[in-house]
C-alpha positions as a printed Julia matrix, in Angstrom:
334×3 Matrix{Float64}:
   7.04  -49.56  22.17
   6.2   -49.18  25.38
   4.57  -46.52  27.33
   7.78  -44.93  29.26
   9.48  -45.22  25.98
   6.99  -43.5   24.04
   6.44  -40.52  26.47
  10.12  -39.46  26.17
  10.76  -40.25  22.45
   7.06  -37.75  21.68
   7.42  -35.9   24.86
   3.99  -36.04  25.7
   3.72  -37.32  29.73
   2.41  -41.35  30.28
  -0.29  -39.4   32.64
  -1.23  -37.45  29.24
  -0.83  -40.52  27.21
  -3.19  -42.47  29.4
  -5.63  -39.32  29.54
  -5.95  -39.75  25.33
  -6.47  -43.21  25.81
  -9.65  -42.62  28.2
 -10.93  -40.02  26.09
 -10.77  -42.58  22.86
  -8.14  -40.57  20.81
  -5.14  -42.99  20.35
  -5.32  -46.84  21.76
  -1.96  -48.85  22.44
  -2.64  -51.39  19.16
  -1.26  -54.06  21.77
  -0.28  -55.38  25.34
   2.9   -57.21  26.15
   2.79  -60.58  27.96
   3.28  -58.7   30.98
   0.25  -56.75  30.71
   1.26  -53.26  29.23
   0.48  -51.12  26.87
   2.58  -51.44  23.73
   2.31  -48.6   20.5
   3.22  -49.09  17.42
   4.8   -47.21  14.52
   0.81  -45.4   13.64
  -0.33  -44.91  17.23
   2.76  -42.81  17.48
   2.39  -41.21  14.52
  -1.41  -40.48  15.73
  -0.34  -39.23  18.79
   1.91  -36.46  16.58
  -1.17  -35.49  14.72
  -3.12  -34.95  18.08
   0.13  -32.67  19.4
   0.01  -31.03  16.11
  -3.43  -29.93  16.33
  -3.29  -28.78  19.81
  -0.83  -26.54  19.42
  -3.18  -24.3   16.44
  -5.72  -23.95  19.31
  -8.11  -26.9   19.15
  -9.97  -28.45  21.86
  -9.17  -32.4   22.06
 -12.69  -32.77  21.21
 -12.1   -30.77  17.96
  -9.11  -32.6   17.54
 -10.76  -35.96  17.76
 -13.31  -34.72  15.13
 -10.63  -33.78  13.02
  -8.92  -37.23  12.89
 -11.65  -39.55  13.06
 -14.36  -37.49  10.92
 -13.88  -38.53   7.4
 -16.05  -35.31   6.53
 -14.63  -32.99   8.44
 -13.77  -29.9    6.93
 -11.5   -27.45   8.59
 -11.77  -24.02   6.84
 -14.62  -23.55   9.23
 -12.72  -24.43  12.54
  -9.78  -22.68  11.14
 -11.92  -19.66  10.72
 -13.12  -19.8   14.28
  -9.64  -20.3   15.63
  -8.27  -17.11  14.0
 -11.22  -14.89  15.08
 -10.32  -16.41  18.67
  -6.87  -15.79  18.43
  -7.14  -12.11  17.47
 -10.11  -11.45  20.06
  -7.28  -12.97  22.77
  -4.47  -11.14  21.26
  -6.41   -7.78  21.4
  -7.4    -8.47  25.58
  -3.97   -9.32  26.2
  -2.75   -6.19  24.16
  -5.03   -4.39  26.06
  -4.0    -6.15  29.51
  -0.51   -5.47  28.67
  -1.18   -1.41  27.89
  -3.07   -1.47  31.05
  -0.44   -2.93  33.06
   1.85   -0.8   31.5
   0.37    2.49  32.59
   0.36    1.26  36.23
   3.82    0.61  36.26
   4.72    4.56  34.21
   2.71    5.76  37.12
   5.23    4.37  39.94
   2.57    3.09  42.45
   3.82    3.23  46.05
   1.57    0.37  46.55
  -1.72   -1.32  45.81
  -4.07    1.79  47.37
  -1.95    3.74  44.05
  -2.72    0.63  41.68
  -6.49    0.55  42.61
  -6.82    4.08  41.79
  -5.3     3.99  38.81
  -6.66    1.0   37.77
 -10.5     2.82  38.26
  -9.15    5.72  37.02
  -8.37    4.03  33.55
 -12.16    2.48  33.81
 -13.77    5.29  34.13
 -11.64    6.77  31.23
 -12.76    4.22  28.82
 -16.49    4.85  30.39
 -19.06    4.83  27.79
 -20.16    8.21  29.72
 -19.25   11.63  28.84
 -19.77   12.5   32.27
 -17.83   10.16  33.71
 -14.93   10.6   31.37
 -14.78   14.1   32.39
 -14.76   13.91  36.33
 -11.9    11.19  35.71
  -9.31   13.97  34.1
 -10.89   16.33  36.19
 -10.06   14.45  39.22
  -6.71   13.06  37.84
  -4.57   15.76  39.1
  -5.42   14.91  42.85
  -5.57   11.18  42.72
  -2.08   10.24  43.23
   0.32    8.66  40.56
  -1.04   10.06  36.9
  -1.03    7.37  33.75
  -0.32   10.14  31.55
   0.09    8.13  28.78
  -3.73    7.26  28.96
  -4.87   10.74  29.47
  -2.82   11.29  26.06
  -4.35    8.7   24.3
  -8.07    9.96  25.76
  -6.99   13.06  24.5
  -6.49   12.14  21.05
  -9.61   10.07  20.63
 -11.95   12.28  22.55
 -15.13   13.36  20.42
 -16.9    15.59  23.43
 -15.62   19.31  23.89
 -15.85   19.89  27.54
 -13.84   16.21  28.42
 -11.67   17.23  25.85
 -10.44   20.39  27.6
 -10.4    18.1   30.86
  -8.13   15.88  29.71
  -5.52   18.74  27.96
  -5.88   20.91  31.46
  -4.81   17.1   32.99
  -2.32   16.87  30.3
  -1.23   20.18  31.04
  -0.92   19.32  34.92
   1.46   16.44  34.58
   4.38   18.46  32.6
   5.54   17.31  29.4
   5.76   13.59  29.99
   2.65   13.16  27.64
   4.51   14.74  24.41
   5.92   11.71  22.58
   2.55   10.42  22.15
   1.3    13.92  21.35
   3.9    13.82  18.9
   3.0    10.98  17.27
  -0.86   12.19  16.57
   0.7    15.01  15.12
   1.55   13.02  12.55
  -1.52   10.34  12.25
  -3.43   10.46   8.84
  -6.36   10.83  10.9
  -6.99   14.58  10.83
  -9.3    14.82  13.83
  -6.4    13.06  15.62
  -3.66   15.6   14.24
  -5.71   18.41  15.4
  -6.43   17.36  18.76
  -2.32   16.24  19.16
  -1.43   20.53  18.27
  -4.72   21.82  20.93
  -2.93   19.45  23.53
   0.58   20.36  22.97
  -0.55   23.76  23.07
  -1.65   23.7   26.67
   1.52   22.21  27.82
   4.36   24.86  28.74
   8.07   24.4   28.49
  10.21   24.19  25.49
   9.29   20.67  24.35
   6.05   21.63  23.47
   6.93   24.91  21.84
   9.11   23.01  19.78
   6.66   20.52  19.08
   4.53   23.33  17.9
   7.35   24.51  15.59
   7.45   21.94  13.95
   4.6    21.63  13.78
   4.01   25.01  11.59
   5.17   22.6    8.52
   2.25   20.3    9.23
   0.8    19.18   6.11
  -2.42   19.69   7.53
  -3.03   23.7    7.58
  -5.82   23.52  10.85
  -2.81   22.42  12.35
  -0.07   24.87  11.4
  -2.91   27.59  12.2
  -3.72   26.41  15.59
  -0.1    25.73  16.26
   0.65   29.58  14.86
  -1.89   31.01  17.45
  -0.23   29.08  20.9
   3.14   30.27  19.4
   1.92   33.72  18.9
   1.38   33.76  22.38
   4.4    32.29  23.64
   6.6    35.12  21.91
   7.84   33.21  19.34
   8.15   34.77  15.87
   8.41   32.1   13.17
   4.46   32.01  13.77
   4.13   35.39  11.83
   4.02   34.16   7.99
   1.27   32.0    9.21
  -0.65   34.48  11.15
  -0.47   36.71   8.54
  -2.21   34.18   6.29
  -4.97   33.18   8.43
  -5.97   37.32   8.54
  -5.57   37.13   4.65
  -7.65   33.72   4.38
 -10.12   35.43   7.34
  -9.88   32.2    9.43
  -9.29   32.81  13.04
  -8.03   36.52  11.91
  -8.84   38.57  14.96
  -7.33   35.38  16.95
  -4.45   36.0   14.62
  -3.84   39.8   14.83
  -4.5    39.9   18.67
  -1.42   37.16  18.2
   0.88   39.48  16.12
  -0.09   42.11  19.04
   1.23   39.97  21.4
   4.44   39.44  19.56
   4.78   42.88  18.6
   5.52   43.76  22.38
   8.99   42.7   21.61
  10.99   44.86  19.42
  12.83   42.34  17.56
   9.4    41.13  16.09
   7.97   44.32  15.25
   9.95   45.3   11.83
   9.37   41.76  10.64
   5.33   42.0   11.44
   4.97   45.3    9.91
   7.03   44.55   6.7
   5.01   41.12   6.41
   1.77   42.88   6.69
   2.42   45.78   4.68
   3.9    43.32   1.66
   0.57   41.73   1.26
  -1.46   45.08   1.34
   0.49   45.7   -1.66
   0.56   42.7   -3.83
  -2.38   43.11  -6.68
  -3.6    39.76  -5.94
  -5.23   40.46  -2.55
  -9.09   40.51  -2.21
 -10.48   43.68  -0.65
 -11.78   41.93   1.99
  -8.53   40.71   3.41
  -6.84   44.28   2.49
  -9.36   45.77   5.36
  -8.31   43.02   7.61
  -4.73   43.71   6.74
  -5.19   47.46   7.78
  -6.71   46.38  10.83
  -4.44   44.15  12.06
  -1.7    47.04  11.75
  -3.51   48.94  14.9
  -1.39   47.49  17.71
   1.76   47.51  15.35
   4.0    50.12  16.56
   7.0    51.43  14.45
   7.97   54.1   11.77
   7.09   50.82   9.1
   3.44   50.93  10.22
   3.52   54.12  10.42
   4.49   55.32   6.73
   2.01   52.61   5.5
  -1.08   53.67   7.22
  -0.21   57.04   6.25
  -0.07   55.63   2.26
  -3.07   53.41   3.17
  -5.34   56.93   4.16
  -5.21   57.66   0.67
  -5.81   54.19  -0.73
  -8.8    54.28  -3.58
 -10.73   51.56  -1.04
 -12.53   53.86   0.86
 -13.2    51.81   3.93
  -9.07   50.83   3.89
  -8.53   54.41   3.63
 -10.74   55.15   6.44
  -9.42   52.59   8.66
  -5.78   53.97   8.03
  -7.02   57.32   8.83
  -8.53   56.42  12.19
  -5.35   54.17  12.77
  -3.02   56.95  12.48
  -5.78   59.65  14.03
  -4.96   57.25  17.54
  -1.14   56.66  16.57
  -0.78   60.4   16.83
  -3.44   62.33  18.74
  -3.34   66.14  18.94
């Protein structure tokens, strides 16, 4: 067969055909009287194995090793050839996010695509520093990536870049929350708990819902955290779980300046008082958290909180009885 013939029966080009020839990888077993090359049945069927090979990834050298190397082994080179292909898979993946992030951030033209592309550098710096001047400085730079400043903020280890990048968050509206959303639910806890502190600096009803739901987190730092930003944000399905957090005595002044806050509103302030009073009285409180309890009812108004400090001011733990007393001694001053 003759050249022409066997370039579009393999479909590799007579200039590529000629190429394997120089380099010693097939030979044309024969030459017609005319002078040209002529293959036969095995130098096509060698020139398949050479295509075959190529496409995995090897080199033509490798491939001629592989062929012609009776010793050859390949687990080695096949090995090598997946560690390549995942190290170029993960730069391309990470080309592709990149590219991706220019494009969310609308560029008006390449003076917007240089800064963004330093601004993703400097994000991914090594340097705390530098990491934090980037969010810092993200607000004023133009077109935001916000998706990488949500992804920063989920990863980020330092404090002080990690309130950068929420207060940049926090700037560029709520177009971060579906990734926010989805550390909420990572099994990385770190990564859940940064997600709620985020979402909690972000205004507007996407993120207070986020933070509702987020109250059924599995992971209690976040339903805590999450209770506290909607404590302040006037919303009163945080209660239950600022009422445990005084109980547990984790974050309890946060939480009872929180039920404070929500006890401005009138429609909160029968279900705060009856949800602090019912734990006073259930037998299986520690003292401890009965004090903190009594505290927390200071800045509850009502006739509820009320009648319950004055029961409390007789209470057999003299430092809950105290506290009542003094409570009510403010409540209703002579």
């Amino acid at each position: 067969m003759l050249i022409g013939d066997v370039a579009r029966r393999s479909g590799v080009s007579a200039r590529m055909l000629r190429h394997y020839e120089s380099l010693g990888l097939v030979r044309p077993t024969g030459r017609s009287e005319a002078g040209y090359r002529e293959y036969s049945s095995e130098d096509i069927r060698r020139i398949f194995h050479i295509e075959s090979l190529r496409s995995l990834g090897l080199s033509l050298r490798e491939v001629g090793l592989a062929l012609d190397d009776p010793g050859f082994t390949p687990s080695g080179l096949v090995d090598d050839l997946i560690r390549q292909t995942r190290e170029r898979i993960a730069a391309e993946t990470e080309l592709l996010t990149r590219l991706r992030r220019i494009d969310a951030a609308e560029p008006a033209g390449w003076e917007d695509v240089l800064r963004t592309v330093a601004l993703l550098q400097a994000l991914g710096s090594e340097s705390a520093g530098k990491r934090q001047r980037a969010a810092l400085s993200s607000a004023e730079e133009g077109p935001v990536p916000v998706e990488a400043l949500a992804e920063a903020a989920l990863s980020e280890t330092d404090p002080n870049v990690a309130g950068a990048l929420r207060w940049a968050l926090a700037r560029s509206g709520d177009t971060g929350l579906p990734l926010l959303a989805e550390g909420l639910g990572s099994p990385v806890a770190e990564v859940r708990r940064r997600a709620v502190q985020s979402i909690a600096e972000i205004p507007g009803g996407a993120a207070t819902a986020l933070l509702r739901q987020a109250l059924t987190n599995s992971d209690v730092v976040v339903r805590r955290s999450a209770a506290l930003a909607l404590g302040t944000r006037g919303v009163a399905d945080a209660v239950p779980t600022l009422i445990d957090m005084i109980v547990e005595g984790v974050n309890d002044v946060d939480a009872a300046d929180a039920l404070s806050a929500l006890a401005s509103d009138p429609a909160s302030t029968d279900q705060i008082a009856t949800g602090l009073v019912g734990r006073l009285v259930r037998g299986d409180v520690e003292a401890s958290a009965r004090r903190r309890l009594t505290q927390a009812l200071a800045d509850i108004p009502g006739t509820t909180t009320s009648r319950a400090l004055a029961d409390l001011s007789n209470d057999e733990d003299r430092a809950v009885a105290l506290t009542a007393t003094y409570l009510l001694t403010l409540r209703n001053p002579r």
